[in-house]
Amino acid sequence: DTAVSQTPKYLVTQMGNDKSIKCEQNLGHDTMYWYKQDSKKFLKIMFSYNNKELIINETVPNRFSPKSPDKAHLNLHINSLELGDSAVYFCASSQGLNRIYEQYFGPGTRLTVT
Amino acid sequence: KQEVTQIPAALSVPEGENLVLNCSFTDSAIYNLQWFRQDPGKGLTSLLLIQSSQREQTSGRLNASLDKSSGRSTLYIAASQPGDSATYLCAVGIFFGNAGNMLTFGGGTRLMVKP
């Protein structure tokens, strides 16, 4: 059973296009996140949602817009894609915001912008 | 701003060795600390979560310790196996007001265990 799933796994697109990455968790968690892992393998948080409400937006360009239709889904929409957006994007979830809850990660979406 | 550093960046050991991976962080006001494993081309698998009030956590051959005052955590892997080969990531959770927990990751240690 997949706990946190992302689609697509790979995404190749041209500069200027708009694309979306979907994330779903079947753990019943209240909190979901998006992280970006760059070419140097550093993982940085982008967004955090709790019960469909945006909590954290970490200096991410406004071309990136998260959308949470319900508690189990947090999709990432990217407008006007740039070369520097190429990275692996990870979705994660946790039971809640409390410190005792660990975060569970999806398999990642490798985005390549040409 | 919290910064997390992992040393060494890469490590190669023969099978059976006990080894220690190091993680240091600059701000001791942490919420928790989580160790992950990442296999090539794959997502992150949570290994251990240590609360800020705890000193260590154990799971099987893995033991993670936390010294908040000195800003350090170690992941000890006993009797290493080739299947342990992966990148190990340390992530520090910081309190973000009403937002709760936000993870800041280190750069990872790439471990290779040779048969």
mmCIF file of C-alpha atoms in Angstrom:
data_model
loop_
_atom_site.group_PDB
_atom_site.id
_atom_site.type_symbol
_atom_site.label_atom_id
_atom_site.label_comp_id
_atom_site.label_asym_id
_atom_site.label_seq_id
_atom_site.Cartn_x
_atom_site.Cartn_y
_atom_site.Cartn_z
ATOM 1 C CA ASP A 1 0.000 0.000 0.000
ATOM 2 C CA THR A 2 1.390 3.347 -1.034
ATOM 3 C CA ALA A 3 1.281 5.839 1.821
ATOM 4 C CA VAL A 4 2.313 8.989 -0.034
ATOM 5 C CA SER A 5 2.109 8.899 -3.814
ATOM 6 C CA GLN A 6 3.082 11.416 -6.455
ATOM 7 C CA THR A 7 2.336 11.687 -10.151
ATOM 8 C CA PRO A 8 4.043 11.889 -12.474
ATOM 9 C CA LYS A 9 7.341 10.290 -11.483
ATOM 10 C CA TYR A 10 9.156 12.060 -14.317
ATOM 11 C CA LEU A 11 8.231 15.282 -16.050
ATOM 12 C CA VAL A 12 10.127 16.787 -18.976
ATOM 13 C CA THR A 13 8.883 20.076 -20.329
ATOM 14 C CA GLN A 14 10.010 23.267 -22.019
ATOM 15 C CA MET A 15 10.638 26.658 -20.550
ATOM 16 C CA GLY A 16 7.563 28.808 -20.270
ATOM 17 C CA ASN A 17 5.114 25.934 -19.898
ATOM 18 C CA ASP A 18 2.743 25.445 -16.975
ATOM 19 C CA LYS A 19 2.708 22.066 -15.227
ATOM 20 C CA SER A 20 1.220 20.368 -12.183
ATOM 21 C CA ILE A 21 2.444 17.642 -9.869
ATOM 22 C CA LYS A 22 -0.095 15.699 -7.856
ATOM 23 C CA CYS A 23 0.313 14.291 -4.371
ATOM 24 C CA GLU A 24 -1.994 12.053 -2.406
ATOM 25 C CA GLN A 25 -1.654 10.470 1.017
ATOM 26 C CA ASN A 26 -3.811 7.656 2.348
ATOM 27 C CA LEU A 27 -2.573 7.897 5.932
ATOM 28 C CA GLY A 28 -5.321 10.150 7.201
ATOM 29 C CA HIS A 29 -2.751 12.821 8.016
ATOM 30 C CA ASP A 30 -3.688 16.443 8.613
ATOM 31 C CA THR A 31 -0.469 18.074 7.399
ATOM 32 C CA MET A 32 1.189 17.924 3.988
ATOM 33 C CA TYR A 33 4.381 19.453 2.615
ATOM 34 C CA TRP A 34 6.269 20.113 -0.588
ATOM 35 C CA TYR A 35 10.062 19.969 -0.662
ATOM 36 C CA LYS A 36 12.540 20.675 -3.460
ATOM 37 C CA GLN A 37 15.789 18.730 -3.834
ATOM 38 C CA ASP A 38 18.246 20.538 -6.058
ATOM 39 C CA SER A 39 21.092 19.184 -8.159
ATOM 40 C CA LYS A 40 23.381 19.228 -5.133
ATOM 41 C CA LYS A 41 20.895 17.024 -3.285
ATOM 42 C CA PHE A 42 19.909 19.658 -0.724
ATOM 43 C CA LEU A 43 16.302 19.333 0.396
ATOM 44 C CA LYS A 44 14.439 22.525 1.224
ATOM 45 C CA ILE A 45 10.886 22.994 2.330
ATOM 46 C CA MET A 46 8.611 24.944 0.009
ATOM 47 C CA PHE A 47 5.129 24.737 1.495
ATOM 48 C CA SER A 48 3.309 23.292 4.451
ATOM 49 C CA TYR A 49 -0.461 22.788 4.616
ATOM 50 C CA ASN A 50 -2.482 21.846 7.661
ATOM 51 C CA ASN A 51 -6.098 20.883 7.181
ATOM 52 C CA LYS A 52 -6.115 22.517 3.755
ATOM 53 C CA GLU A 53 -4.718 25.773 5.112
ATOM 54 C CA LEU A 54 -1.357 27.147 3.960
ATOM 55 C CA ILE A 55 1.020 27.391 6.898
ATOM 56 C CA ILE A 56 4.508 27.836 5.492
ATOM 57 C CA ASN A 57 5.609 29.462 2.281
ATOM 58 C CA GLU A 58 9.371 29.522 2.312
ATOM 59 C CA THR A 59 10.553 32.233 -0.096
ATOM 60 C CA VAL A 60 9.194 30.382 -3.080
ATOM 61 C CA PRO A 61 8.497 32.364 -6.281
ATOM 62 C CA ASN A 62 4.825 33.039 -6.765
ATOM 63 C CA ARG A 63 4.985 30.999 -9.968
ATOM 64 C CA PHE A 64 4.601 28.059 -7.584
ATOM 65 C CA SER A 65 1.112 27.621 -6.217
ATOM 66 C CA PRO A 66 -0.005 24.747 -4.008
ATOM 67 C CA LYS A 67 -3.586 23.618 -4.196
ATOM 68 C CA SER A 68 -5.244 21.424 -1.584
ATOM 69 C CA PRO A 69 -8.682 20.239 -2.728
ATOM 70 C CA ASP A 70 -9.034 18.096 0.376
ATOM 71 C CA LYS A 71 -6.972 16.900 3.310
ATOM 72 C CA ALA A 72 -5.565 13.939 1.392
ATOM 73 C CA HIS A 73 -4.264 15.898 -1.583
ATOM 74 C CA LEU A 74 -1.729 18.673 -2.070
ATOM 75 C CA ASN A 75 -0.961 19.478 -5.681
ATOM 76 C CA LEU A 76 1.823 21.746 -6.873
ATOM 77 C CA HIS A 77 1.194 23.965 -9.874
ATOM 78 C CA ILE A 78 4.093 25.743 -11.535
ATOM 79 C CA ASN A 79 3.601 28.567 -14.043
ATOM 80 C CA SER A 80 6.087 29.811 -16.621
ATOM 81 C CA LEU A 81 8.652 27.120 -15.923
ATOM 82 C CA GLU A 82 12.317 28.146 -15.860
ATOM 83 C CA LEU A 83 15.519 26.149 -16.271
ATOM 84 C CA GLY A 84 16.274 26.622 -12.575
ATOM 85 C CA ASP A 85 13.076 24.810 -11.637
ATOM 86 C CA SER A 86 14.680 21.523 -12.690
ATOM 87 C CA ALA A 87 14.886 19.439 -9.533
ATOM 88 C CA VAL A 88 13.254 16.575 -7.718
ATOM 89 C CA TYR A 89 10.094 17.593 -5.877
ATOM 90 C CA PHE A 90 9.000 15.594 -2.856
ATOM 91 C CA CYS A 91 5.637 15.574 -1.201
ATOM 92 C CA ALA A 92 5.399 14.564 2.472
ATOM 93 C CA SER A 93 2.786 14.266 5.158
ATOM 94 C CA SER A 94 2.578 14.020 8.928
ATOM 95 C CA GLN A 95 -0.201 13.256 11.334
ATOM 96 C CA GLY A 96 -0.205 16.826 12.575
ATOM 97 C CA LEU A 97 1.940 19.762 13.519
ATOM 98 C CA ASN A 98 3.046 18.392 16.871
ATOM 99 C CA ARG A 99 6.738 17.635 17.277
ATOM 100 C CA ILE A 100 6.082 13.972 17.989
ATOM 101 C CA TYR A 101 4.934 13.288 14.438
ATOM 102 C CA GLU A 102 7.441 12.150 11.874
ATOM 103 C CA GLN A 103 7.135 13.090 8.245
ATOM 104 C CA TYR A 104 6.528 10.484 5.544
ATOM 105 C CA PHE A 105 7.796 11.188 2.061
ATOM 106 C CA GLY A 106 6.581 10.309 -1.393
ATOM 107 C CA PRO A 107 8.849 8.846 -4.097
ATOM 108 C CA GLY A 108 9.551 12.202 -5.707
ATOM 109 C CA THR A 109 8.898 13.774 -9.109
ATOM 110 C CA ARG A 110 11.928 14.527 -11.230
ATOM 111 C CA LEU A 111 11.210 17.699 -13.194
ATOM 112 C CA THR A 112 13.450 18.580 -16.129
ATOM 113 C CA VAL A 113 12.967 21.908 -17.848
ATOM 114 C CA THR A 114 14.636 22.254 -21.258
ATOM 115 C CA LYS B 1 18.678 30.685 10.500
ATOM 116 C CA GLN B 2 19.139 26.980 11.157
ATOM 117 C CA GLU B 3 21.954 25.286 9.236
ATOM 118 C CA VAL B 4 22.521 21.552 9.234
ATOM 119 C CA THR B 5 25.830 19.951 8.285
ATOM 120 C CA GLN B 6 26.619 16.292 7.802
ATOM 121 C CA ILE B 7 30.099 14.828 7.920
ATOM 122 C CA PRO B 8 31.459 12.940 6.105
ATOM 123 C CA ALA B 9 29.820 13.620 2.757
ATOM 124 C CA ALA B 10 30.726 10.112 1.615
ATOM 125 C CA LEU B 11 31.867 6.980 3.383
ATOM 126 C CA SER B 12 32.972 3.583 2.120
ATOM 127 C CA VAL B 13 33.376 0.695 4.556
ATOM 128 C CA PRO B 14 33.730 -3.089 4.377
ATOM 129 C CA GLU B 15 30.776 -5.200 5.384
ATOM 130 C CA GLY B 16 30.481 -5.889 9.099
ATOM 131 C CA GLU B 17 31.963 -2.630 10.333
ATOM 132 C CA ASN B 18 30.241 -0.478 12.902
ATOM 133 C CA LEU B 19 30.029 3.114 11.748
ATOM 134 C CA VAL B 20 28.964 6.554 12.885
ATOM 135 C CA LEU B 21 27.408 9.299 10.800
ATOM 136 C CA ASN B 22 27.541 12.824 12.151
ATOM 137 C CA CYS B 23 25.077 15.682 11.996
ATOM 138 C CA SER B 24 25.520 19.151 13.461
ATOM 139 C CA PHE B 25 23.117 22.065 13.638
ATOM 140 C CA THR B 26 23.614 25.728 14.493
ATOM 141 C CA ASP B 27 20.470 26.537 16.483
ATOM 142 C CA SER B 28 19.872 24.345 19.516
ATOM 143 C CA ALA B 29 16.231 25.428 19.832
ATOM 144 C CA ILE B 30 15.001 22.418 17.925
ATOM 145 C CA TYR B 31 11.664 20.647 18.003
ATOM 146 C CA ASN B 32 12.938 17.240 17.015
ATOM 147 C CA LEU B 33 15.479 15.523 14.768
ATOM 148 C CA GLN B 34 14.744 12.914 12.154
ATOM 149 C CA TRP B 35 17.121 10.585 10.312
ATOM 150 C CA PHE B 36 16.160 9.428 6.819
ATOM 151 C CA ARG B 37 17.522 7.040 4.272
ATOM 152 C CA GLN B 38 17.378 7.808 0.540
ATOM 153 C CA ASP B 39 18.129 5.171 -2.072
ATOM 154 C CA PRO B 40 19.203 6.355 -5.551
ATOM 155 C CA GLY B 41 16.248 7.684 -7.495
ATOM 156 C CA LYS B 42 13.885 6.964 -4.642
ATOM 157 C CA GLY B 43 12.065 8.863 -1.926
ATOM 158 C CA LEU B 44 13.015 9.248 1.697
ATOM 159 C CA THR B 45 12.424 6.554 4.279
ATOM 160 C CA SER B 46 12.175 7.671 7.890
ATOM 161 C CA LEU B 47 14.559 5.760 10.136
ATOM 162 C CA LEU B 48 14.375 7.386 13.545
ATOM 163 C CA LEU B 49 12.720 10.396 15.152
ATOM 164 C CA ILE B 50 14.194 11.898 18.320
ATOM 165 C CA GLN B 51 12.188 14.431 20.297
ATOM 166 C CA SER B 52 14.077 17.435 21.623
ATOM 167 C CA SER B 53 13.664 16.097 25.175
ATOM 168 C CA GLN B 54 15.151 12.700 24.308
ATOM 169 C CA ARG B 55 18.796 11.640 24.202
ATOM 170 C CA GLU B 56 18.576 8.667 21.875
ATOM 171 C CA GLN B 57 16.376 6.324 19.895
ATOM 172 C CA THR B 58 17.037 2.791 18.725
ATOM 173 C CA SER B 59 15.641 0.679 15.934
ATOM 174 C CA GLY B 60 17.258 -2.649 15.187
ATOM 175 C CA ARG B 61 20.892 -2.058 14.244
ATOM 176 C CA LEU B 62 20.409 1.699 14.254
ATOM 177 C CA ASN B 63 20.933 4.019 17.185
ATOM 178 C CA ALA B 64 20.579 7.777 16.980
ATOM 179 C CA SER B 65 21.734 10.111 19.716
ATOM 180 C CA LEU B 66 20.994 13.769 20.271
ATOM 181 C CA ASP B 67 22.994 16.360 22.196
ATOM 182 C CA LYS B 68 20.966 19.511 21.844
ATOM 183 C CA SER B 69 23.285 21.751 23.807
ATOM 184 C CA SER B 70 26.240 21.029 21.543
ATOM 185 C CA GLY B 71 24.126 20.919 18.389
ATOM 186 C CA ARG B 72 25.026 17.372 17.444
ATOM 187 C CA SER B 73 23.408 14.096 16.530
ATOM 188 C CA THR B 74 24.990 10.818 15.531
ATOM 189 C CA LEU B 75 23.572 7.814 13.737
ATOM 190 C CA TYR B 76 25.283 4.601 14.711
ATOM 191 C CA ILE B 77 24.919 1.616 12.385
ATOM 192 C CA ALA B 78 26.016 -1.705 13.841
ATOM 193 C CA ALA B 79 27.363 -4.579 11.761
ATOM 194 C CA SER B 80 26.896 -2.791 8.443
ATOM 195 C CA GLN B 81 25.559 -4.726 5.436
ATOM 196 C CA PRO B 82 25.669 -4.025 1.693
ATOM 197 C CA GLY B 83 21.931 -3.332 1.879
ATOM 198 C CA ASP B 84 22.691 -0.350 4.103
ATOM 199 C CA SER B 85 24.262 1.422 1.126
ATOM 200 C CA ALA B 86 22.283 4.622 0.599
ATOM 201 C CA THR B 87 22.374 8.327 1.381
ATOM 202 C CA TYR B 88 21.552 9.148 4.985
ATOM 203 C CA LEU B 89 19.924 12.490 5.683
ATOM 204 C CA CYS B 90 19.614 14.286 8.969
ATOM 205 C CA ALA B 91 16.737 16.762 9.333
ATOM 206 C CA VAL B 92 16.190 19.149 12.203
ATOM 207 C CA GLY B 93 12.680 20.212 13.069
ATOM 208 C CA ILE B 94 12.257 23.749 14.296
ATOM 209 C CA PHE B 95 9.270 25.377 15.914
ATOM 210 C CA PHE B 96 7.478 27.634 13.468
ATOM 211 C CA GLY B 97 4.887 29.298 15.643
ATOM 212 C CA ASN B 98 1.391 28.047 14.910
ATOM 213 C CA ALA B 99 2.761 26.129 11.980
ATOM 214 C CA GLY B 100 4.452 23.635 14.229
ATOM 215 C CA ASN B 101 7.311 21.643 12.814
ATOM 216 C CA MET B 102 9.479 22.619 9.836
ATOM 217 C CA LEU B 103 12.347 20.357 8.760
ATOM 218 C CA THR B 104 15.748 21.682 7.684
ATOM 219 C CA PHE B 105 17.904 19.061 6.002
ATOM 220 C CA GLY B 106 21.625 18.439 5.945
ATOM 221 C CA GLY B 107 23.441 17.605 2.731
ATOM 222 C CA GLY B 108 23.525 13.880 3.502
ATOM 223 C CA THR B 109 26.197 11.216 3.881
ATOM 224 C CA ARG B 110 26.514 8.807 0.968
ATOM 225 C CA LEU B 111 27.329 5.398 2.431
ATOM 226 C CA MET B 112 28.732 2.471 0.496
ATOM 227 C CA VAL B 113 29.115 -0.873 2.272
ATOM 228 C CA LYS B 114 31.298 -3.270 0.303
ATOM 229 C CA PRO B 115 30.734 -7.034 0.477
#
